[in-house]
Amino acid sequence: MNLDGTHQWLLHAMDIYDKEGLYPGSAALGNIEQFAREYRLSHITVTLEQVRGVLETILCGLSGRNLKIEAGNRIFTDTETLYLPVAINRFNEREKNYQLYKVTAVHVWAQTWFGTFKRPTPDAPHLSEIIGNFSDSGRALKLFNLLETFRLNACLHRELPGLGREMLELHTPPPVHDATWEKMIRTLEASQATVIETLAATTQLYHRQLAWPDAFLYQGGFNLNAAELTIDQRIELEKSQLQAALNAIVEAQRDAADDDDDAARAQNVDANVEANQDENGAAQLTLDGEPLFLPPDTGRLLSSLLQDFDNIPEHWLVPAGDGDDAQNKNKAEDAWPDDRREPGAFLYDEWDFRRQAYRKNWCVLREMTTAPIYDDFPENTLQRYVHLVGDIRKHFEVLRGEDKILKAQPIGDNIDLDALVTAHTDMQTGVEMTDRLYTHRRKQERDLAVIFMVDVSGSTKGWINDAERESLILLCQALEILGDQYAIYGFSGMTRNRCEVYKIKTFEQNYDKDVRARISGLRPQDYTRMGVTIRHLTGILNQVEAKTRILITLSDGKPDDYDGYRGDYGIEDTRQALLEARHTGVHPFCITIDTEASDYLPHMYGHASFVVVDEVRKLPLKVADIYRRLTT
């Protein structure tokens, strides 16, 4: 191998060491001959990292729940994650290897969308129980997989004919000459065929000594235990969420009731609600046969449940009271295993500047809810800074009503003297004079989305934490005047396995007493691992519709964590995360009270993208003004 190949071999071994430990990493170093063979095929090889973004976009455009993509030794899905090969070099053409990735990913997605794991009700037996009834369950599962592939192929050809043509280009199966197999395949290719027909065909063919058709090139496999564990955990959570959503719908119906009859109908809604699909196949709830308006989250929740079951049990459609909701939520949370794949845990890469490569899925981040404290802190802050609040209100109201003067307009309110002088000069030199001689005053619309990323590490204990909370109270007052979209998150954690962001105010929430109580309850925690938080909040920010997106960090020092995330390593990962944010169109800015920040912030943020507040007590006085200047 050349120098680049040697470098890739070392990175490959180090990645395995990061994920699996010392002995697998050492084995990867020792297996250099196999790596060299694969490296020689690198000009035709397509890796998962190269196509992950494209595949995720394709899957996002398809129906169903959002699915993650991970590398695996086998091709299968647990109904929430697709596991695909690390690399594909089956064909001598790179484009065909990419097509194989795409077709394989969609085919595995088809298992989740076209009902491979679907059951009539939650009490019906799992697929593994049915397959386990055969004397040779391995052989039965292999036969079921092949038959289900025929059914899914037909579904994809009907729903996605373009992809169906690509499937045939990659692998055209030889004709089946056995009459029994032909009959079974025709049955499975019918539009009304479900997994029930696949299981029936498996039972009929299992006991017959017939030759099987060849497996398909893009055909995935099954990990039934992983799929069923994920399904059981998900439905426990979704059941409680559905009942909570129904409770909100009932309350809304009660509020909207105009007379006693309507109120009585709302009181009995749990007896009249049904879950079904409309004529377009979309999930819906009906009350006495009439469709109910569903918020987007409730619609997605219902669609997810109807992917798992033909019918949602009636007792699931009973609205939960506040106590029931809390109890169900605790049960659902207890059902999830405490590991890196738990729901609500986000995995992020981390940049290692020494390797000049990312450590894959290195950090585990969880969104936490800040415990509210309903005290007098917000009111005391407003009273303490009463004169500043008045100045903020005055300046920000002017900013809200500020007009933009457009120059060189064909019609307008006043003469544009600069344009008039230029036109007169043109006329004197024989050039035709323009008619754009006016200024026009136009209302300047603010189209901003801002996230405030607040450092709540242990080093902020005392005055710094108080100053941060006071700054947030004053900021919220100003932002409510402007009407800008904004969210507030705290961040801290300890080691890469426990990175935490604390939800204080999301974009969807109004600034109310609960948000003020969460600001009041914001307390110092542990360490300051910044890169993973920037990556997570950048993702949230990019989901908001806005012309300008800004990520503002309030911090008291440089990146630091217990497990060695400090010095050049922490600074370089944070810088890389900021570069990634800028690449997506997010504008990062930092407000810090670290007097030594000029030694490292220019390298991380750039010379014009940070400000140092030299005294902690001045922070509440400065933050609103900095925001005003930053967003004008």
XYZ file of C-alpha atoms in Angstrom:
632
model
C 0.000 0.000 0.000
C 1.023 3.589 -0.529
C 1.139 6.200 2.243
C -2.570 6.929 1.982
C -3.396 3.229 2.256
C -1.225 2.863 5.336
C -2.931 5.867 6.891
C -6.381 4.389 6.184
C -5.304 1.035 7.665
C -4.221 2.699 10.909
C -7.431 4.752 11.132
C -9.454 1.596 10.503
C -7.729 -0.218 13.353
C -8.090 2.768 15.687
C -11.801 3.025 14.932
C -12.238 -0.630 15.862
C -10.239 -0.026 19.046
C -12.532 2.897 19.916
C -15.669 0.828 19.423
C -14.672 -2.653 20.559
C -11.515 -2.406 22.674
C -7.890 -3.460 22.658
C -7.976 -7.032 21.348
C -10.241 -6.405 18.318
C -8.137 -3.320 17.536
C -4.936 -5.385 17.698
C -6.516 -8.037 15.481
C -7.358 -5.350 12.922
C -3.741 -4.215 12.902
C -2.616 -7.790 12.354
C -5.062 -8.392 9.511
C -3.202 -6.108 7.143
C -3.299 -8.479 4.141
C -7.110 -8.450 4.015
C -7.179 -4.673 4.406
C -4.629 -4.320 1.594
C -6.804 -6.440 -0.701
C -9.795 -4.242 0.079
C -7.736 -1.094 -0.388
C -6.768 -2.200 -3.894
C -10.492 -2.184 -4.691
C -11.022 1.274 -3.207
C -11.501 2.873 -6.649
C -14.741 0.889 -7.077
C -15.711 0.552 -3.421
C -18.552 2.618 -1.988
C -18.524 3.028 1.788
C -21.472 3.607 4.053
C -19.960 6.855 5.315
C -19.877 8.163 1.724
C -23.557 7.442 1.028
C -25.127 7.664 4.490
C -26.416 11.209 3.913
C -27.941 10.328 0.531
C -29.551 7.158 1.871
C -30.990 9.003 4.888
C -32.462 11.601 2.518
C -34.030 8.850 0.388
C -35.509 7.123 3.447
C -36.764 10.454 4.789
C -38.674 10.945 1.522
C -40.391 7.585 1.910
C -43.338 6.993 4.222
C -43.126 5.607 7.716
C -41.168 6.409 10.851
C -37.736 8.000 10.631
C -35.069 5.297 10.492
C -31.423 5.569 11.445
C -28.629 3.929 9.442
C -25.757 2.104 11.114
C -22.950 -0.161 9.949
C -23.394 -3.838 10.749
C -21.967 -7.254 10.017
C -25.397 -8.348 8.750
C -28.139 -6.613 6.773
C -31.317 -6.292 8.837
C -33.528 -3.817 10.677
C -34.777 -3.704 14.238
C -37.611 -1.461 12.899
C -35.869 1.721 14.050
C -32.363 1.294 12.619
C -31.190 -0.158 9.307
C -27.940 -2.103 9.561
C -26.007 -2.051 6.283
C -22.508 -3.181 5.222
C -19.556 -0.909 5.962
C -18.616 -1.038 2.267
C -19.789 -2.608 -1.002
C -17.554 -3.552 -3.948
C -19.602 -6.357 -5.498
C -19.485 -4.808 -8.992
C -16.577 -3.447 -11.008
C -18.447 -0.175 -11.474
C -18.690 2.273 -8.597
C -22.124 3.501 -9.719
C -23.555 -0.018 -9.569
C -22.195 -0.504 -6.066
C -23.955 2.711 -5.044
C -27.175 1.414 -6.635
C -26.813 -1.797 -4.646
C -26.531 0.233 -1.434
C -29.670 2.195 -2.329
C -31.740 -0.823 -3.353
C -30.649 -2.773 -0.267
C -31.543 0.110 2.066
C -34.984 0.567 0.511
C -35.637 -3.161 0.521
C -34.906 -3.378 4.252
C -37.075 -0.275 4.789
C -39.857 -2.144 2.960
C -39.941 -4.703 5.789
C -41.043 -1.945 8.181
C -43.511 -0.265 5.806
C -45.195 -3.234 4.107
C -45.860 -5.144 7.315
C -43.225 -7.855 7.685
C -43.334 -7.433 11.485
C -46.978 -6.394 11.643
C -49.373 -8.224 13.984
C -53.184 -8.077 14.186
C -53.085 -6.904 17.827
C -50.422 -6.439 20.541
C -51.447 -9.789 22.043
C -50.802 -11.731 18.822
C -47.631 -13.880 18.729
C -44.376 -12.411 17.483
C -42.766 -13.598 14.266
C -40.049 -15.395 16.254
C -42.673 -17.437 18.115
C -44.258 -18.550 14.838
C -40.903 -19.438 13.248
C -39.844 -21.157 16.469
C -42.670 -23.691 16.070
C -40.819 -25.313 13.150
C -38.461 -28.165 13.997
C -35.601 -26.430 12.151
C -36.241 -22.751 12.858
C -33.106 -21.664 10.967
C -34.272 -23.336 7.779
C -37.800 -21.997 8.264
C -36.516 -18.424 8.728
C -34.376 -18.681 5.602
C -37.396 -19.908 3.598
C -39.625 -17.194 5.076
C -37.021 -14.566 4.163
C -36.905 -15.697 0.539
C -40.703 -15.797 0.213
C -41.113 -12.416 1.913
C -38.559 -10.980 -0.504
C -40.825 -11.969 -3.415
C -43.750 -10.201 -1.717
C -41.732 -7.069 -0.929
C -40.337 -6.973 -4.478
C -43.873 -6.856 -5.834
C -44.811 -4.086 -3.376
C -41.784 -2.006 -4.411
C -42.461 -2.505 -8.121
C -46.001 -1.211 -7.591
C -45.136 1.692 -5.287
C -41.689 2.667 -6.640
C -41.463 1.519 -10.280
C -38.223 3.439 -10.882
C -36.515 1.580 -8.080
C -38.080 -1.635 -9.365
C -36.247 -1.163 -12.667
C -32.971 -0.653 -10.800
C -33.604 -3.861 -8.872
C -33.970 -5.768 -12.138
C -30.807 -4.167 -13.538
C -28.813 -5.296 -10.520
C -30.268 -8.783 -10.279
C -32.681 -10.458 -12.669
C -33.697 -13.744 -11.042
C -33.834 -16.823 -13.278
C -37.331 -18.084 -14.107
C -38.941 -20.486 -11.641
C -40.024 -23.729 -13.306
C -41.524 -25.574 -10.325
C -45.334 -25.328 -10.437
C -45.706 -25.188 -6.644
C -43.225 -22.329 -6.317
C -44.834 -20.506 -9.250
C -48.227 -20.688 -7.558
C -46.831 -19.446 -4.245
C -44.992 -16.534 -5.876
C -48.113 -15.450 -7.793
C -50.045 -15.460 -4.505
C -47.387 -13.351 -2.763
C -47.148 -10.883 -5.639
C -50.867 -10.078 -5.466
C -51.612 -6.554 -4.263
C -53.665 -7.771 -1.286
C -50.971 -10.199 -0.030
C -49.652 -9.637 3.500
C -47.147 -11.328 5.768
C -49.948 -13.777 6.669
C -49.721 -15.186 3.114
C -45.931 -15.384 3.436
C -46.214 -17.411 6.637
C -48.810 -19.697 5.037
C -46.507 -20.278 2.051
C -43.618 -20.988 4.426
C -45.671 -23.658 6.175
C -46.662 -25.316 2.892
C -43.166 -25.339 1.360
C -41.218 -26.182 4.525
C -42.172 -29.853 4.473
C -41.674 -30.313 0.723
C -38.325 -31.370 -0.636
C -38.198 -28.853 -3.460
C -35.288 -26.862 -4.805
C -35.443 -23.201 -3.764
C -34.856 -20.288 -6.136
C -31.620 -18.358 -5.654
C -31.585 -15.600 -3.055
C -31.682 -12.022 -4.312
C -28.504 -9.964 -4.382
C -30.018 -7.116 -2.362
C -31.924 -9.358 0.029
C -31.436 -8.578 3.711
C -31.838 -10.872 6.677
C -33.502 -10.873 10.075
C -32.538 -10.417 13.696
C -35.922 -11.235 15.166
C -34.872 -10.854 18.793
C -33.546 -7.328 18.206
C -36.623 -6.343 16.189
C -39.113 -7.657 18.707
C -37.308 -6.129 21.685
C -37.392 -2.759 19.933
C -41.056 -3.148 18.993
C -42.110 -4.117 22.538
C -40.227 -1.188 24.061
C -41.558 1.255 21.480
C -45.214 0.275 21.813
C -45.065 0.608 25.597
C -43.853 4.168 25.171
C -46.216 4.989 22.296
C -49.217 3.625 24.165
C -48.675 6.114 27.004
C -48.004 8.924 24.530
C -51.216 8.127 22.624
C -53.298 8.175 25.776
C -51.721 11.475 26.819
C -52.473 12.907 23.360
C -56.090 11.698 23.602
C -56.359 13.381 26.973
C -55.247 16.675 25.381
C -57.834 16.225 22.590
C -60.576 15.558 25.143
C -59.636 18.668 27.106
C -59.690 20.723 23.912
C -63.140 19.354 23.043
C -64.414 20.229 26.500
C -63.080 23.758 26.206
C -64.708 24.160 22.796
C -68.085 22.720 23.823
C -70.909 25.211 23.262
C -73.698 23.389 25.074
C -74.377 20.539 27.488
C -74.834 17.952 24.720
C -71.402 18.679 23.277
C -69.875 18.605 26.735
C -71.436 15.217 27.398
C -70.089 13.970 24.093
C -66.627 15.120 25.090
C -66.941 13.411 28.466
C -67.651 10.100 26.693
C -65.056 10.475 23.971
C -63.077 7.476 25.217
C -66.008 5.220 24.335
C -66.408 6.621 20.833
C -62.847 7.093 19.548
C -61.584 4.744 16.837
C -58.238 4.550 15.060
C -58.231 3.807 11.336
C -56.961 5.019 7.991
C -58.588 7.438 5.564
C -59.100 6.829 1.838
C -55.495 7.913 1.183
C -54.059 5.486 3.727
C -53.229 8.196 6.283
C -53.733 7.391 9.964
C -56.655 9.144 11.632
C -58.781 9.140 14.776
C -62.547 9.356 14.450
C -65.110 10.363 17.054
C -68.562 8.952 16.349
C -67.386 8.381 12.772
C -66.187 11.987 12.314
C -62.408 12.549 11.784
C -60.641 14.436 14.586
C -58.013 17.083 13.884
C -54.646 15.655 14.957
C -51.510 17.662 15.760
C -48.541 16.538 13.612
C -46.874 14.665 16.501
C -50.060 12.741 17.266
C -50.500 11.895 13.586
C -46.969 10.501 13.414
C -47.529 8.554 16.626
C -50.713 6.987 15.266
C -49.012 6.123 11.960
C -46.197 4.421 13.843
C -48.631 2.293 15.854
C -50.565 1.300 12.730
C -47.294 0.125 11.191
C -47.027 -2.393 14.031
C -50.677 -3.509 14.308
C -53.731 -3.967 12.123
C -55.922 -2.665 14.925
C -55.186 -0.579 17.999
C -56.937 -2.090 21.048
C -59.945 -0.176 22.341
C -58.486 0.154 25.846
C -55.496 1.985 24.332
C -57.880 4.670 23.086
C -58.889 5.701 26.599
C -57.506 9.158 27.506
C -55.029 9.069 30.374
C -55.468 11.330 33.359
C -52.486 13.263 34.677
C -51.656 10.538 37.189
C -52.056 7.742 34.644
C -49.897 9.631 32.168
C -47.080 10.063 34.654
C -47.322 6.421 35.721
C -47.299 5.163 32.119
C -44.398 7.437 31.267
C -42.356 6.030 34.169
C -43.168 2.471 33.080
C -42.165 3.252 29.519
C -38.910 4.838 30.605
C -38.128 1.870 32.856
C -38.686 -0.489 29.889
C -35.724 0.908 27.958
C -32.317 -0.610 28.639
C -29.730 1.795 30.009
C -27.251 1.628 27.155
C -26.013 3.707 24.252
C -28.993 2.743 22.079
C -31.698 3.806 24.516
C -34.397 6.073 23.058
C -33.555 9.701 23.630
C -29.818 9.015 23.440
C -28.113 10.659 20.464
C -24.778 9.396 19.136
C -22.333 11.895 17.651
C -18.910 11.694 16.070
C -16.015 13.603 17.644
C -13.075 15.125 15.781
C -9.614 13.848 16.754
C -7.142 16.391 15.367
C -4.229 14.036 15.984
C -5.753 11.428 13.674
C -7.277 14.058 11.378
C -10.387 11.877 11.445
C -13.619 11.460 13.386
C -14.145 8.993 16.202
C -17.370 7.350 15.076
C -20.431 7.485 17.368
C -18.086 8.551 20.146
C -20.345 10.737 22.288
C -23.698 9.889 23.847
C -25.944 12.918 24.402
C -29.272 13.045 26.186
C -31.815 15.828 26.391
C -32.760 16.498 29.998
C -35.573 18.611 31.433
C -34.479 21.334 33.821
C -36.245 21.058 37.168
C -38.279 24.261 37.609
C -38.050 26.367 40.759
C -41.037 28.647 41.266
C -39.440 31.415 43.332
C -39.007 35.185 43.187
C -35.798 35.152 41.153
C -37.362 36.413 37.850
C -39.269 39.223 39.582
C -36.265 40.200 41.700
C -34.098 40.331 38.580
C -36.539 42.620 36.772
C -36.763 44.812 39.871
C -32.991 44.950 40.273
C -32.481 45.993 36.658
C -35.645 48.064 36.352
C -33.883 50.963 34.615
C -32.057 48.615 32.250
C -35.338 46.872 31.420
C -36.778 50.226 30.391
C -33.790 50.957 28.147
C -33.974 47.478 26.599
C -37.662 47.894 25.880
C -37.091 51.285 24.254
C -34.171 50.140 22.070
C -35.784 46.893 21.032
C -39.123 48.466 20.184
C -37.254 50.834 17.866
C -35.455 47.834 16.388
C -38.747 46.007 15.855
C -40.235 48.951 13.988
C -37.101 49.831 12.043
C -37.610 50.476 8.328
C -35.121 49.761 5.597
C -34.488 52.436 2.977
C -34.135 50.992 -0.508
C -32.146 53.217 -2.849
C -32.273 53.659 -6.656
C -35.948 52.659 -6.974
C -38.205 53.499 -9.981
C -40.888 54.846 -7.603
C -40.617 55.954 -4.016
C -41.110 58.441 -1.218
C -38.134 60.786 -1.777
C -35.452 61.680 -4.304
C -32.295 59.561 -4.105
C -29.640 62.294 -4.397
C -26.820 59.817 -5.084
C -28.776 58.235 -7.920
C -29.730 61.694 -9.277
C -26.090 62.847 -9.401
C -25.059 59.634 -11.167
C -27.912 59.974 -13.677
C -27.039 63.613 -14.386
C -23.410 62.628 -15.011
C -24.540 59.861 -17.351
C -26.726 62.320 -19.268
C -23.825 64.776 -19.647
C -21.655 62.003 -21.151
C -24.335 60.877 -23.591
C -25.494 57.782 -21.651
C -29.229 57.239 -21.323
C -30.428 58.440 -17.946
C -31.958 55.837 -15.629
C -35.407 56.239 -14.107
C -34.300 54.742 -10.772
C -34.063 58.072 -8.934
C -36.076 57.486 -5.751
C -35.751 56.019 -2.288
C -38.443 53.736 -0.911
C -38.989 53.030 2.774
C -39.969 49.407 3.429
C -40.752 47.596 6.633
C -37.817 45.364 7.494
C -39.032 41.889 8.371
C -37.000 39.980 10.953
C -36.640 36.332 9.968
C -34.376 34.963 12.690
C -34.036 31.775 14.695
C -31.644 31.812 17.644
C -30.520 29.198 20.154
C -28.771 30.277 23.343
C -26.351 27.574 24.475
C -25.650 28.203 28.161
C -22.660 26.717 29.944
C -23.802 25.239 33.271
C -20.575 23.419 34.145
C -19.360 23.294 37.722
C -17.071 26.287 37.165
C -20.131 28.579 36.826
C -21.071 28.056 40.470
C -21.845 31.260 42.368
C -21.880 34.692 40.757
C -21.431 33.358 37.227
C -24.539 31.171 37.431
C -26.525 34.055 38.894
C -25.312 36.371 36.121
C -26.229 33.835 33.431
C -29.742 33.414 34.805
C -30.225 37.172 35.133
C -29.006 37.593 31.536
C -31.538 35.048 30.308
C -34.412 36.776 32.099
C -33.481 40.115 30.527
C -32.904 38.532 27.128
C -36.297 36.886 27.119
C -37.910 40.227 27.916
C -36.164 41.741 24.884
C -36.875 38.843 22.552
C -40.560 38.850 23.408
C -40.661 42.461 22.197
C -38.948 41.576 18.912
C -40.933 38.427 18.238
C -37.805 36.508 17.158
C -37.885 32.708 17.262
C -35.601 31.572 20.069
C -34.759 28.590 22.250
C -32.564 28.173 25.334
C -30.567 25.080 26.274
C -28.059 24.539 29.055
C -25.243 22.028 28.628
C -22.834 20.041 30.772
C -21.994 16.390 31.446
C -19.191 14.092 32.504
C -17.220 12.040 29.954
C -18.268 11.191 26.414
C -20.889 8.709 27.660
C -22.858 11.294 29.627
C -23.209 14.489 27.623
C -26.336 16.398 28.572
C -28.348 19.344 27.288
C -31.018 20.858 29.495
C -34.198 22.077 27.845
C -35.102 25.471 29.263
C -37.198 26.797 26.370
C -37.759 25.109 23.018
C -38.845 26.905 19.848
C -42.377 25.575 20.275
C -42.804 26.818 23.852
C -44.066 30.229 24.868
C -42.199 32.348 27.402
C -44.333 31.762 30.479
C -44.050 31.090 34.197
C -42.761 27.548 33.553
C -39.883 28.806 31.392
C -39.060 31.449 34.002
C -39.086 28.725 36.664
C -36.685 26.584 34.587
C -34.344 29.559 34.205
C -34.533 30.018 37.972
C -33.821 26.298 38.446
C -30.727 26.294 36.239
C -27.832 25.104 38.429
C -24.132 24.290 37.868
C -23.492 20.668 36.920
C -20.229 19.049 35.810
C -17.949 19.630 32.793
C -17.890 21.500 29.450
C -17.797 19.190 26.413
C -18.762 21.718 23.744
C -18.383 19.945 20.379
C -21.169 17.401 20.835
C -23.555 20.090 22.135
C -22.849 22.348 19.148
C -23.543 19.465 16.756
C -26.822 18.627 18.508
C -28.116 22.194 18.711
C -27.073 22.873 15.111
C -29.338 19.991 14.087
C -32.248 21.469 16.067
C -31.608 24.937 14.622
C -31.554 23.646 11.054
C -35.058 22.221 11.483
C -36.472 25.723 12.008
C -37.733 27.737 9.040
C -35.756 31.004 9.138
C -33.610 33.075 6.806
C -30.917 33.577 9.454
C -29.950 31.035 12.129
C -27.671 31.995 14.999
C -26.137 29.866 17.755
C -24.992 32.025 20.697
C -22.882 30.448 23.437
C -22.689 31.870 26.969
C -19.612 30.411 28.650
C -16.994 31.063 31.292
C -14.093 29.103 29.849
C -12.591 26.739 27.313
C -13.783 23.181 26.525
C -12.993 20.726 29.305
C -14.129 17.268 30.399
C -13.104 14.598 32.858
C -11.872 12.051 30.299
C -9.139 14.130 28.651
C -11.309 16.426 26.574
C -9.193 19.502 27.199
C -6.347 21.509 25.748
C -5.784 21.218 22.006
C -8.067 18.170 21.707
C -11.131 19.946 23.122
C -10.416 23.177 21.259
C -9.947 21.435 17.898
C -13.120 19.347 18.232
C -15.113 22.453 19.161
C -13.614 24.339 16.215
C -14.522 21.461 13.874
C -18.102 21.427 15.198
C -18.337 25.183 14.588
C -17.051 24.712 11.032
C -19.716 22.049 10.488
C -22.353 24.476 11.799
C -21.191 27.244 9.436
C -21.244 24.772 6.551
C -24.989 24.263 7.176
C -25.646 28.014 7.272
C -25.660 28.520 11.060
C -23.804 31.584 12.408
C -22.036 30.798 15.713
C -21.162 33.519 18.231
C -19.682 33.323 21.723
C -20.090 35.578 24.753
C -17.575 34.713 27.461
C -16.283 36.080 30.735
C -12.952 34.234 30.450
C -10.275 36.934 30.423
C -7.893 34.500 28.682
C -10.380 33.790 25.885
C -8.391 35.807 23.346
C -5.797 33.009 23.443
C -8.142 30.378 21.990
C -11.501 31.878 20.866
C -10.109 33.507 17.685
C -8.990 30.034 16.569
C -12.344 28.471 17.470
C -14.864 31.140 16.492
C -12.936 33.599 14.338
C -11.835 37.106 15.295
C -15.229 38.747 14.727
C -17.456 36.067 16.252
C -16.935 36.444 19.989
C -16.915 39.076 22.701
C -15.287 39.040 26.126
C -17.187 40.574 29.049
C -14.438 41.489 31.488
C -16.554 41.460 34.657
C -19.163 38.927 35.671
C -21.477 41.572 37.135
C -21.627 43.295 33.732
C -22.924 40.193 31.929
C -26.655 40.971 32.337
C -25.967 44.547 31.247
C -24.139 43.471 28.098
C -25.932 40.408 26.720
C -29.078 42.129 25.463
C -27.041 44.889 23.850
C -24.734 42.354 22.184
C -27.759 40.509 20.806
C -29.248 43.748 19.487
C -26.039 44.634 17.633
C -25.532 41.076 16.437
C -28.996 40.781 14.857
C -29.441 44.287 13.459
